[in-house]
CSV table of C-alpha atoms in Angstrom, one decimal:
chain,number,residue,atom,x,y,z
A,75,UNK,CA,-3.7,-10.4,33.1
A,76,UNK,CA,-2.9,-7.2,31.3
A,77,UNK,CA,-5.7,-4.9,30.2
A,78,UNK,CA,-5.6,-2.4,27.3
A,79,UNK,CA,-8.2,0.1,26.1
A,80,UNK,CA,-7.1,-0.5,22.5
A,81,UNK,CA,-5.1,-3.4,21.2
A,82,UNK,CA,-3.8,-3.2,17.7
A,83,UNK,CA,-2.8,-6.4,16.0
A,84,UNK,CA,0.2,-5.7,13.7
A,85,UNK,CA,3.0,-3.2,14.1
A,86,UNK,CA,3.5,-2.6,10.4
A,87,UNK,CA,3.0,0.8,8.9
A,88,UNK,CA,-0.8,0.7,9.3
A,89,UNK,CA,-0.8,-0.5,12.9
A,90,UNK,CA,1.9,1.8,13.9
A,91,UNK,CA,0.1,4.7,12.3
A,92,UNK,CA,-3.1,3.9,14.1
A,93,UNK,CA,-1.3,3.8,17.5
A,94,UNK,CA,0.5,7.1,16.7
A,95,UNK,CA,-2.7,8.9,15.6
A,96,UNK,CA,-4.7,7.6,18.5
A,97,UNK,CA,-2.3,9.1,21.0
A,98,UNK,CA,-1.7,12.2,18.9
A,99,UNK,CA,-5.4,12.9,19.0
A,100,UNK,CA,-5.4,12.8,22.8
A,101,UNK,CA,-6.6,9.3,23.5
A,102,UNK,CA,-6.1,8.8,27.3
A,103,UNK,CA,-6.4,5.1,27.5
A,104,UNK,CA,-3.7,2.3,27.3
A,105,UNK,CA,-2.7,1.3,23.8
A,106,UNK,CA,-1.0,-2.0,22.9
A,107,UNK,CA,0.6,-3.0,19.5
A,108,UNK,CA,0.8,-6.7,19.3
A,109,UNK,CA,3.4,-8.0,16.8
A,110,UNK,CA,4.7,-11.5,16.3
A,111,UNK,CA,7.8,-10.6,14.3
A,112,UNK,CA,9.6,-7.6,15.7
A,113,UNK,CA,12.3,-8.0,13.1
A,114,UNK,CA,9.7,-7.0,10.5
A,115,UNK,CA,11.8,-8.8,7.9
A,116,UNK,CA,8.8,-10.4,6.3
A,117,UNK,CA,6.2,-7.7,6.9
A,118,UNK,CA,4.2,-6.3,3.9
A,119,UNK,CA,5.7,-2.9,4.7
A,120,UNK,CA,9.4,-3.9,4.7
A,121,UNK,CA,9.1,-5.6,1.3
A,122,UNK,CA,7.0,-3.0,-0.4
A,123,UNK,CA,8.3,-0.9,-3.4
A,124,UNK,CA,7.3,2.3,-1.7
A,125,UNK,CA,5.2,4.1,-4.2
A,126,UNK,CA,3.0,7.1,-3.3
A,127,UNK,CA,0.5,8.2,-5.9
A,128,UNK,CA,-2.8,10.0,-6.3
A,129,UNK,CA,-3.6,8.2,-9.6
A,130,UNK,CA,-6.6,6.1,-8.4
A,131,UNK,CA,-10.1,5.8,-9.6
A,132,UNK,CA,-11.9,5.9,-6.2
A,133,UNK,CA,-12.2,9.4,-4.6
A,134,UNK,CA,-11.5,7.9,-1.2
A,135,UNK,CA,-8.2,6.4,-2.4
A,136,UNK,CA,-7.1,9.7,-3.9
A,137,UNK,CA,-8.0,11.5,-0.6
A,138,UNK,CA,-6.2,8.9,1.5
A,139,UNK,CA,-3.0,9.3,-0.6
A,140,UNK,CA,-3.3,13.1,-0.5
A,141,UNK,CA,-3.4,13.0,3.3
A,142,UNK,CA,-0.3,10.7,3.1
A,143,UNK,CA,1.5,13.2,0.8
A,144,UNK,CA,0.8,16.1,3.2
A,145,UNK,CA,2.0,14.0,6.1
A,146,UNK,CA,5.3,13.1,4.3
A,147,UNK,CA,5.9,16.7,3.4
A,148,UNK,CA,5.7,17.7,7.1
A,149,UNK,CA,7.7,14.9,8.5
A,150,UNK,CA,10.4,17.1,10.0
A,151,UNK,CA,7.6,19.1,11.8
A,152,UNK,CA,6.0,15.8,13.0
A,153,UNK,CA,9.2,13.9,14.0
A,154,UNK,CA,12.1,16.4,14.2
A,155,UNK,CA,14.8,17.7,11.8
A,156,UNK,CA,16.4,14.3,11.3
A,157,UNK,CA,13.2,12.6,10.0
A,158,UNK,CA,13.7,11.6,6.3
A,159,UNK,CA,12.0,8.8,4.4
A,160,UNK,CA,13.9,9.6,1.1
A,161,UNK,CA,10.8,10.8,-0.8
A,162,UNK,CA,11.6,11.0,-4.5
A,163,UNK,CA,9.0,13.2,-6.1
A,164,UNK,CA,9.6,12.0,-9.6
A,165,UNK,CA,6.0,11.3,-10.5
A,166,UNK,CA,4.0,8.4,-11.9
A,167,UNK,CA,3.5,7.7,-15.6
A,168,UNK,CA,0.6,5.3,-16.4
A,169,UNK,CA,0.1,4.3,-20.1
A,170,UNK,CA,-3.1,3.1,-21.8
A,171,UNK,CA,-3.8,1.4,-25.1
A,172,UNK,CA,-6.9,2.2,-27.1
A,173,UNK,CA,-8.7,-0.4,-25.0
A,174,UNK,CA,-7.9,1.3,-21.7
A,175,UNK,CA,-8.0,4.9,-22.9
A,176,UNK,CA,-11.6,5.6,-21.7
A,177,UNK,CA,-10.8,4.4,-18.2
A,178,UNK,CA,-7.6,6.4,-18.0
A,179,UNK,CA,-9.3,9.6,-19.3
A,180,UNK,CA,-12.1,9.2,-16.8
A,181,UNK,CA,-9.7,8.6,-14.0
A,182,UNK,CA,-7.6,11.6,-14.8
A,183,UNK,CA,-10.8,13.7,-14.8
A,184,UNK,CA,-11.6,12.5,-11.3
A,185,UNK,CA,-8.1,13.1,-10.1
A,186,UNK,CA,-7.9,16.6,-11.5
A,187,UNK,CA,-11.3,17.4,-10.0
A,188,UNK,CA,-9.8,16.4,-6.6
A,189,UNK,CA,-6.8,18.7,-7.2
A,190,UNK,CA,-4.3,16.1,-8.2
A,191,UNK,CA,-1.6,17.5,-10.5
A,192,UNK,CA,-2.0,14.9,-13.3
A,193,UNK,CA,-2.0,15.6,-17.0
A,194,UNK,CA,-3.1,13.4,-20.0
A,195,UNK,CA,-0.4,13.2,-22.6
A,196,UNK,CA,-0.8,12.2,-26.3
A,197,UNK,CA,1.7,9.7,-27.8
A,198,UNK,CA,3.5,12.7,-29.4
A,199,UNK,CA,3.7,14.5,-26.1
A,200,UNK,CA,4.9,11.4,-24.3
A,201,UNK,CA,7.7,11.0,-26.9
A,202,UNK,CA,8.7,14.6,-26.3
A,203,UNK,CA,8.9,14.3,-22.5
A,204,UNK,CA,10.2,10.7,-22.4
A,205,UNK,CA,12.4,10.1,-25.4
A,206,UNK,CA,13.4,6.6,-24.1
A,207,UNK,CA,9.8,5.5,-24.5
A,208,UNK,CA,8.5,3.5,-27.5
A,209,UNK,CA,4.9,4.6,-27.8
A,210,UNK,CA,3.7,2.0,-30.3
A,211,UNK,CA,0.2,0.8,-29.3
A,212,UNK,CA,-0.2,3.6,-26.8
A,213,UNK,CA,-3.2,5.9,-26.9
A,214,UNK,CA,-2.3,8.2,-24.0
A,215,UNK,CA,-0.4,8.5,-20.8
A,216,UNK,CA,-1.3,10.0,-17.4
A,217,UNK,CA,1.7,11.8,-15.8
A,218,UNK,CA,1.9,13.6,-12.5
A,219,UNK,CA,3.8,16.9,-12.5
A,220,UNK,CA,4.0,16.9,-8.7
A,221,UNK,CA,2.8,15.0,-5.6
A,222,UNK,CA,3.7,11.5,-6.6
A,223,UNK,CA,6.9,9.4,-6.3
A,224,UNK,CA,8.3,6.8,-3.9
A,225,UNK,CA,9.9,6.6,-0.4
A,226,UNK,CA,11.5,4.1,2.0
A,227,UNK,CA,8.5,2.2,3.6
A,228,UNK,CA,10.6,0.7,6.4
A,229,UNK,CA,11.7,4.1,7.6
A,230,UNK,CA,8.2,5.5,7.6
A,231,UNK,CA,7.0,2.4,9.6
A,232,UNK,CA,9.9,2.9,12.1
A,233,UNK,CA,9.2,6.6,12.6
A,234,UNK,CA,5.5,6.0,13.3
A,235,UNK,CA,6.1,3.1,15.6
A,236,UNK,CA,8.8,4.9,17.6
A,237,UNK,CA,6.6,8.0,17.9
A,238,UNK,CA,3.7,5.9,19.1
A,239,UNK,CA,5.9,4.2,21.7
A,240,UNK,CA,7.3,7.6,22.8
A,241,UNK,CA,3.7,8.7,23.4
A,242,UNK,CA,3.0,5.8,25.6
A,243,UNK,CA,2.0,2.8,23.4
A,244,UNK,CA,3.3,-0.6,24.5
A,245,UNK,CA,4.8,-3.0,22.0
A,246,UNK,CA,3.8,-6.6,22.9
A,247,UNK,CA,6.0,-9.2,21.1
A,248,UNK,CA,3.4,-12.0,20.8
A,249,UNK,CA,0.8,-13.5,18.5
A,250,UNK,CA,-2.9,-13.5,18.8
A,251,UNK,CA,-4.3,-17.1,18.6
A,252,UNK,CA,-7.8,-16.6,19.9
A,253,UNK,CA,-10.5,-14.1,20.4
A,254,UNK,CA,-13.1,-14.2,23.2
A,255,UNK,CA,-16.5,-12.5,22.9
A,256,UNK,CA,-18.9,-11.3,25.6
A,257,UNK,CA,-22.3,-9.7,25.1
A,258,UNK,CA,-21.6,-9.2,21.4
A,259,UNK,CA,-18.2,-7.5,21.8
A,260,UNK,CA,-14.6,-8.7,22.0
A,261,UNK,CA,-13.5,-9.0,25.6
A,262,UNK,CA,-10.2,-10.8,25.6
A,263,UNK,CA,-7.5,-12.2,23.2
A,264,UNK,CA,-5.4,-15.3,23.8
A,265,UNK,CA,-1.7,-15.0,23.0
A,266,UNK,CA,0.7,-17.7,21.8
A,267,UNK,CA,2.8,-17.1,24.9
A,268,UNK,CA,0.0,-18.4,27.0
A,269,UNK,CA,-0.9,-15.0,28.3
A,270,UNK,CA,-4.4,-13.4,27.9
A,271,UNK,CA,-5.2,-9.7,27.4
A,272,UNK,CA,-8.4,-7.8,28.2
A,273,UNK,CA,-9.2,-5.3,25.4
A,274,UNK,CA,-11.7,-2.5,25.2
A,275,UNK,CA,-11.3,-2.4,21.4
A,276,UNK,CA,-9.4,-4.5,18.9
A,277,UNK,CA,-7.9,-3.1,15.6
A,278,UNK,CA,-7.1,-5.6,12.8
A,279,UNK,CA,-4.0,-4.3,11.2
A,280,UNK,CA,-2.6,-7.7,10.6
A,281,UNK,CA,-1.7,-7.2,6.9
A,282,UNK,CA,-1.7,-10.4,4.9
A,283,UNK,CA,-2.8,-12.3,8.0
A,284,UNK,CA,-5.9,-10.2,8.5
A,285,UNK,CA,-8.3,-12.9,7.3
A,286,UNK,CA,-6.9,-15.4,9.8
A,287,UNK,CA,-7.4,-12.9,12.7
A,288,UNK,CA,-10.9,-12.1,11.7
A,289,UNK,CA,-11.9,-15.7,11.5
A,290,UNK,CA,-11.0,-16.0,15.2
A,291,UNK,CA,-14.0,-13.7,15.8
A,292,UNK,CA,-16.2,-15.7,13.4
A,293,UNK,CA,-15.9,-13.1,10.7
A,294,UNK,CA,-15.3,-14.0,7.0
A,295,UNK,CA,-12.8,-11.4,5.8
A,296,UNK,CA,-11.7,-12.0,2.2
A,297,UNK,CA,-8.1,-10.8,2.9
A,298,UNK,CA,-5.0,-13.0,2.6
A,299,UNK,CA,-1.5,-13.0,1.1
A,300,UNK,CA,-0.7,-12.8,-2.6
A,301,UNK,CA,2.9,-13.4,-3.7
A,302,UNK,CA,4.6,-10.7,-5.7
A,303,UNK,CA,8.2,-10.6,-7.1
A,304,UNK,CA,10.4,-7.5,-7.2
A,305,UNK,CA,13.4,-7.5,-9.4
A,306,UNK,CA,16.5,-5.2,-9.2
A,307,UNK,CA,17.9,-4.4,-12.6
A,308,UNK,CA,21.2,-3.0,-13.7
A,309,UNK,CA,21.0,-1.4,-17.2
A,310,UNK,CA,24.3,0.3,-18.1
A,311,UNK,CA,22.7,1.9,-21.3
A,312,UNK,CA,20.1,3.8,-19.3
A,313,UNK,CA,20.8,7.5,-19.4
A,314,UNK,CA,20.3,10.1,-16.7
A,315,UNK,CA,16.8,11.2,-18.1
A,316,UNK,CA,15.6,7.6,-17.5
A,317,UNK,CA,17.3,7.4,-14.1
A,318,UNK,CA,15.5,10.7,-13.1
A,319,UNK,CA,12.3,9.4,-14.6
A,320,UNK,CA,8.9,8.6,-13.0
A,321,UNK,CA,7.6,5.3,-11.7
A,322,UNK,CA,6.3,3.9,-15.0
A,323,UNK,CA,3.4,1.6,-15.4
A,324,UNK,CA,2.9,0.1,-18.9
A,325,UNK,CA,-0.4,-0.7,-20.5
A,326,UNK,CA,0.5,-4.4,-20.2
A,327,UNK,CA,0.8,-4.0,-16.4
A,328,UNK,CA,4.5,-4.2,-15.6
A,329,UNK,CA,6.1,-1.3,-13.6
A,330,UNK,CA,9.6,0.1,-13.5
A,331,UNK,CA,11.1,2.8,-11.3
A,332,UNK,CA,14.6,4.1,-10.7
A,333,UNK,CA,16.4,3.0,-7.5
A,334,UNK,CA,19.8,4.8,-7.3
A,335,UNK,CA,21.9,3.4,-10.2
A,336,UNK,CA,19.5,0.5,-10.6
A,337,UNK,CA,15.8,0.0,-11.3
A,338,UNK,CA,13.0,-2.0,-9.6
A,339,UNK,CA,10.5,-3.9,-11.7
A,340,UNK,CA,7.6,-6.3,-11.3
A,341,UNK,CA,4.3,-7.5,-12.8
A,342,UNK,CA,1.2,-8.6,-10.9
A,343,UNK,CA,-0.1,-12.0,-12.3
A,344,UNK,CA,-3.6,-12.6,-13.5
A,345,UNK,CA,-5.9,-14.7,-11.4
A,346,UNK,CA,-4.9,-17.8,-13.4
A,347,UNK,CA,-1.2,-17.1,-12.9
A,348,UNK,CA,-1.3,-16.5,-9.1
A,349,UNK,CA,1.5,-18.5,-7.5
A,350,UNK,CA,0.1,-21.3,-5.3
A,351,UNK,CA,3.4,-21.4,-3.5
A,352,UNK,CA,3.5,-18.6,-0.9
A,353,UNK,CA,7.1,-19.2,0.1
A,354,UNK,CA,9.8,-16.5,-0.1
A,355,UNK,CA,11.5,-18.1,-3.1
A,356,UNK,CA,11.8,-15.9,-6.2
A,357,UNK,CA,10.7,-17.2,-9.6
A,358,UNK,CA,13.3,-15.7,-12.0
A,359,UNK,CA,11.5,-17.2,-15.0
A,360,UNK,CA,8.6,-14.8,-14.3
A,361,UNK,CA,10.9,-11.9,-15.2
A,362,UNK,CA,12.7,-13.5,-18.1
A,363,UNK,CA,9.5,-14.9,-19.8
A,364,UNK,CA,6.8,-12.4,-18.8
A,365,UNK,CA,8.4,-9.0,-17.9
A,366,UNK,CA,11.6,-8.7,-19.9
A,367,UNK,CA,10.1,-9.0,-23.4
A,368,UNK,CA,7.5,-6.3,-22.5
A,369,UNK,CA,10.1,-4.1,-20.9
A,370,UNK,CA,12.5,-4.3,-23.8
A,371,UNK,CA,9.7,-3.5,-26.3
A,372,UNK,CA,8.5,-0.4,-24.4
A,373,UNK,CA,12.0,0.9,-23.4
A,374,UNK,CA,14.5,-0.5,-25.9
A,375,UNK,CA,17.6,0.2,-23.8
A,376,UNK,CA,16.5,-2.6,-21.5
A,377,UNK,CA,17.2,-5.1,-24.2
A,378,UNK,CA,20.5,-5.4,-22.3
A,379,UNK,CA,20.3,-5.7,-18.6
A,380,UNK,CA,21.3,-7.8,-15.6
A,381,UNK,CA,19.1,-8.9,-12.7
A,382,UNK,CA,21.3,-8.2,-9.7
A,383,UNK,CA,18.8,-8.9,-6.9
A,384,UNK,CA,15.2,-9.9,-6.3
A,385,UNK,CA,12.8,-10.5,-3.4
A,386,UNK,CA,9.3,-11.6,-2.6
A,387,UNK,CA,6.7,-9.5,-0.9
A,388,UNK,CA,3.1,-10.3,0.1
A,389,UNK,CA,0.1,-8.1,-0.8
A,390,UNK,CA,-2.6,-8.0,1.9
A,391,UNK,CA,-5.0,-8.8,-0.9
A,392,UNK,CA,-8.8,-8.2,-0.8
A,393,UNK,CA,-10.2,-10.9,-3.0
A,394,UNK,CA,-13.6,-9.3,-3.2
A,395,UNK,CA,-12.7,-6.0,-4.9
A,396,UNK,CA,-8.9,-5.3,-4.4
A,397,UNK,CA,-9.8,-2.2,-2.3
A,398,UNK,CA,-9.2,-1.3,1.4
A,399,UNK,CA,-11.6,-2.4,4.1
A,400,UNK,CA,-11.7,0.3,6.7
A,401,UNK,CA,-13.9,0.9,9.7
A,402,UNK,CA,-15.9,-0.7,12.5
A,403,UNK,CA,-17.7,-4.0,12.3
A,404,UNK,CA,-21.5,-3.2,12.2
A,405,UNK,CA,-22.4,-6.0,14.7
A,406,UNK,CA,-19.2,-6.1,16.8
A,407,UNK,CA,-18.8,-2.5,17.8
A,408,UNK,CA,-15.3,-2.7,19.3
A,409,UNK,CA,-13.7,-4.5,16.3
A,410,UNK,CA,-12.1,-2.3,13.7
A,411,UNK,CA,-10.7,-3.1,10.3
A,412,UNK,CA,-7.7,-1.6,8.5
A,413,UNK,CA,-7.1,-4.3,5.9
A,414,UNK,CA,-7.0,-5.4,2.3
A,415,UNK,CA,-5.2,-2.6,0.6
A,416,UNK,CA,-3.9,-4.9,-2.1
A,417,UNK,CA,-0.6,-3.1,-2.6
A,418,UNK,CA,-1.3,0.5,-1.7
A,419,UNK,CA,-1.4,0.3,2.1
A,420,UNK,CA,1.9,2.0,2.8
A,421,UNK,CA,1.1,5.3,1.1
A,422,UNK,CA,-2.3,5.4,2.7
A,423,UNK,CA,-1.2,4.3,6.2
A,424,UNK,CA,-1.0,7.9,7.7
A,425,UNK,CA,-4.6,8.6,6.6
A,426,UNK,CA,-6.0,5.2,7.6
A,427,UNK,CA,-4.4,5.4,11.1
A,428,UNK,CA,-5.9,8.9,11.5
A,429,UNK,CA,-9.3,7.6,10.4
A,430,UNK,CA,-9.4,4.6,12.8
A,431,UNK,CA,-8.3,7.0,15.6
A,432,UNK,CA,-11.2,9.3,14.8
A,433,UNK,CA,-13.7,6.4,14.9
A,434,UNK,CA,-12.4,5.1,18.2
A,435,UNK,CA,-12.2,8.5,19.9
A,436,UNK,CA,-15.1,10.4,18.3
A,437,UNK,CA,-17.3,7.7,16.8
A,438,UNK,CA,-17.2,8.8,13.2
A,439,UNK,CA,-14.9,10.1,10.4
A,440,UNK,CA,-14.1,13.8,10.4
A,441,UNK,CA,-11.1,14.2,8.0
A,442,UNK,CA,-12.1,11.8,5.1
A,443,UNK,CA,-15.5,10.1,4.7
A,444,UNK,CA,-14.6,6.4,4.3
A,445,UNK,CA,-18.0,4.8,4.8
A,446,UNK,CA,-18.0,3.3,1.3
A,447,UNK,CA,-14.9,1.4,2.2
A,448,UNK,CA,-16.5,-0.2,5.3
A,449,UNK,CA,-17.1,-3.9,6.1
A,450,UNK,CA,-20.8,-3.5,5.2
A,451,UNK,CA,-20.1,-3.9,1.5
A,452,UNK,CA,-18.2,-7.2,2.3
A,453,UNK,CA,-21.3,-8.5,4.2
A,454,UNK,CA,-23.5,-7.5,1.2
A,455,UNK,CA,-21.0,-9.1,-1.3
A,456,UNK,CA,-20.9,-5.8,-3.1
A,457,UNK,CA,-17.9,-4.6,-5.0
A,458,UNK,CA,-16.4,-1.1,-4.6
A,459,UNK,CA,-13.5,-1.7,-6.8
A,460,UNK,CA,-10.3,0.3,-7.6
A,461,UNK,CA,-9.4,0.2,-11.3
A,462,UNK,CA,-5.8,1.4,-10.8
A,463,UNK,CA,-4.2,-1.6,-9.1
A,464,UNK,CA,-0.6,-2.2,-9.8
């Protein structure tokens, strides 16, 4: 039976980051990353849109993304001169109607207090900066002058995983199907292959499957998959100012961002509209009936377009408050959570991995205080919600 000091379940960007930061911080023990699908074709990371933003409402989320931004900016220093995740620092633009103006204004005040380069623009200022935008019904927009944009999630995941393996982590291609406890702690995990593994600590970085893994230890973790559609659009009438534009989020909730000569777009459903079918099949009617009318009204050149591709991704969705669950279980001291990011896990993965490494090695947080995102709030059924979920 193999034995590891730390076993991380999930080799996506969060799990890979955790392994990397553990070993970077000097952890001397044996580290395993357990992954059931080493093609990563259906991982949350590989199917993400890749946004990186500081425009959140919770200070912790802002700090997590700022850590991620600094990490991305020093990639070549971290991984060598060839390291490149294609970071496009073209900003985010979030629009608000009269109804949402108060929240947007308060969020921008929080972001600016925490040194995010975000400005609040009036409808007239928006029209001047973004002439392709129809500002009807818009009270204001929040735009980042720097520090926000998008990157290739799969490349970031691969860089972190390969760096962790180079530092001595072991990738175990298998699936955890059972957890054994002894004296109030996790002692072993059972694997689908029939093997068993002794563990000194277990990190839940299982993405959309995190709730299933936690249940094996008798823990009710409100994290599971939510189906999201991403559509690739060709719009010949879009000019260069639009193609060089920001990742745009309308007051109605749909988003749009440039991707080379095309654009990516999507819209998260309401609770009543959540797809019951979690297959990888795309619903094209969702774009035609729900997104396209909103998109064409807000950016008129998109009245004429073609959907040239589409895919399904899964959010690791925290049904309690749509915010990350990070930290150690209060009663099972060797079980750690890095779950439930509800669509913003990729951008925060460098900081989350660093935080879990600090907890394991030093027993507490030293870079960013994340106690308010801990599992204790889940146990108390308390919300610590993030208002800027896309």
